[in-house]
Amino acid sequence: MTQAQSETELMLKGYGLTTAEFFYRLPDYRHVLNSFVWQDYDLAPDHPRLFRFIEYWQKNIEGPLHSVRFTHRKLIGPGEWRNVVGEFTLH
């Protein structure tokens, strides 16, 4: 995606909300685990944005990853959306 799109446009194109929880070790205290929550609209089942973020983490952040768990929820689909044009005013 090169241009900014609204959340509704993304959902109509098949994107769903992906939430991931990263467990990582602190750089100075390797026995201590910390967590970080990340959310973005992504395409299942390949999850390119999630895997791009994991690659970024591994290359640029000092705290090594212990584990990642994630969930994906498609909020709406093209068949569930109807564009309504018009408005009725009463009184």
CSV table of C-alpha atoms in Angstrom, one decimal:
chain,number,residue,atom,x,y,z
A,1,MET,CA,0.0,0.0,0.0
A,2,THR,CA,1.5,3.3,-1.1
A,3,GLN,CA,-1.3,5.7,-0.2
A,4,ALA,CA,-3.1,6.2,3.1
A,5,GLN,CA,-6.4,4.5,3.2
A,6,SER,CA,-9.2,4.6,5.7
A,7,GLU,CA,-9.9,1.6,8.0
A,8,THR,CA,-13.2,0.9,6.2
A,9,GLU,CA,-11.4,0.8,2.8
A,10,LEU,CA,-8.9,-1.7,4.2
A,11,MET,CA,-11.6,-3.9,5.6
A,12,LEU,CA,-13.5,-3.9,2.3
A,13,LYS,CA,-10.3,-5.1,0.6
A,14,GLY,CA,-10.1,-8.1,3.0
A,15,TYR,CA,-7.8,-6.7,5.7
A,16,GLY,CA,-8.6,-7.6,9.3
A,17,LEU,CA,-7.3,-6.3,12.6
A,18,THR,CA,-4.2,-8.3,13.8
A,19,THR,CA,-3.2,-8.0,17.4
A,20,ALA,CA,0.1,-9.5,18.5
A,21,GLU,CA,1.7,-9.8,21.9
A,22,PHE,CA,5.5,-9.9,21.9
A,23,PHE,CA,7.4,-11.4,24.8
A,24,TYR,CA,11.0,-10.3,24.8
A,25,ARG,CA,14.0,-10.5,27.0
A,26,LEU,CA,15.4,-7.3,28.5
A,27,PRO,CA,18.9,-6.5,27.1
A,28,ASP,CA,20.6,-6.1,30.5
A,29,TYR,CA,18.6,-8.7,32.3
A,30,ARG,CA,18.2,-11.7,30.0
A,31,HIS,CA,16.2,-13.7,32.6
A,32,VAL,CA,13.4,-11.1,32.7
A,33,LEU,CA,10.6,-11.2,30.2
A,34,ASN,CA,8.6,-8.1,29.2
A,35,SER,CA,5.7,-7.8,26.8
A,36,PHE,CA,4.7,-5.4,24.0
A,37,VAL,CA,1.3,-5.3,22.2
A,38,TRP,CA,1.1,-4.4,18.5
A,39,GLN,CA,-2.0,-3.8,16.3
A,40,ASP,CA,-2.4,-3.2,12.6
A,41,TYR,CA,-4.6,-4.1,9.7
A,42,ASP,CA,-3.2,-7.1,7.9
A,43,LEU,CA,-4.1,-9.8,5.4
A,44,ALA,CA,-4.6,-13.4,6.7
A,45,PRO,CA,-3.2,-16.0,6.3
A,46,ASP,CA,0.2,-14.6,5.2
A,47,HIS,CA,0.3,-11.6,7.6
A,48,PRO,CA,2.9,-9.6,5.7
A,49,ARG,CA,2.8,-6.6,8.0
A,50,LEU,CA,3.2,-8.7,11.1
A,51,PHE,CA,6.2,-10.6,9.7
A,52,ARG,CA,7.7,-7.3,8.5
A,53,PHE,CA,7.4,-5.9,12.0
A,54,ILE,CA,9.0,-9.1,13.4
A,55,GLU,CA,11.9,-8.7,11.0
A,56,TYR,CA,12.3,-5.1,12.0
A,57,TRP,CA,12.4,-6.0,15.6
A,58,GLN,CA,15.0,-8.7,15.1
A,59,LYS,CA,17.3,-6.3,13.2
A,60,ASN,CA,16.9,-3.1,15.1
A,61,ILE,CA,15.8,-3.7,18.7
A,62,GLU,CA,18.2,-5.1,21.3
A,63,GLY,CA,15.7,-7.1,23.3
A,64,PRO,CA,15.6,-10.6,21.7
A,65,LEU,CA,12.2,-12.1,21.1
A,66,HIS,CA,11.1,-15.0,23.3
A,67,SER,CA,7.7,-15.6,21.7
A,68,VAL,CA,4.9,-14.0,19.8
A,69,ARG,CA,1.2,-14.8,20.0
A,70,PHE,CA,-1.4,-13.2,17.8
A,71,THR,CA,-5.0,-13.2,16.7
A,72,HIS,CA,-6.7,-11.9,13.6
A,73,ARG,CA,-10.2,-10.7,13.3
A,74,LYS,CA,-11.9,-9.8,10.1
A,75,LEU,CA,-14.3,-7.1,11.1
A,76,ILE,CA,-16.4,-6.7,8.0
A,77,GLY,CA,-16.4,-8.3,4.5
A,78,PRO,CA,-17.5,-6.9,1.1
A,79,GLY,CA,-20.8,-8.8,1.3
A,80,GLU,CA,-21.6,-7.1,4.7
A,81,TRP,CA,-21.2,-3.5,3.5
A,82,ARG,CA,-23.8,-1.5,1.8
A,83,ASN,CA,-23.3,2.1,0.6
A,84,VAL,CA,-26.3,4.2,1.5
A,85,VAL,CA,-26.8,7.6,-0.1
A,86,GLY,CA,-29.6,9.7,1.2
A,87,GLU,CA,-31.1,11.0,4.4
A,88,PHE,CA,-34.6,11.4,5.6
A,89,THR,CA,-35.4,14.3,8.0
A,90,LEU,CA,-38.4,14.1,10.2
A,91,HIS,CA,-40.0,17.3,11.6
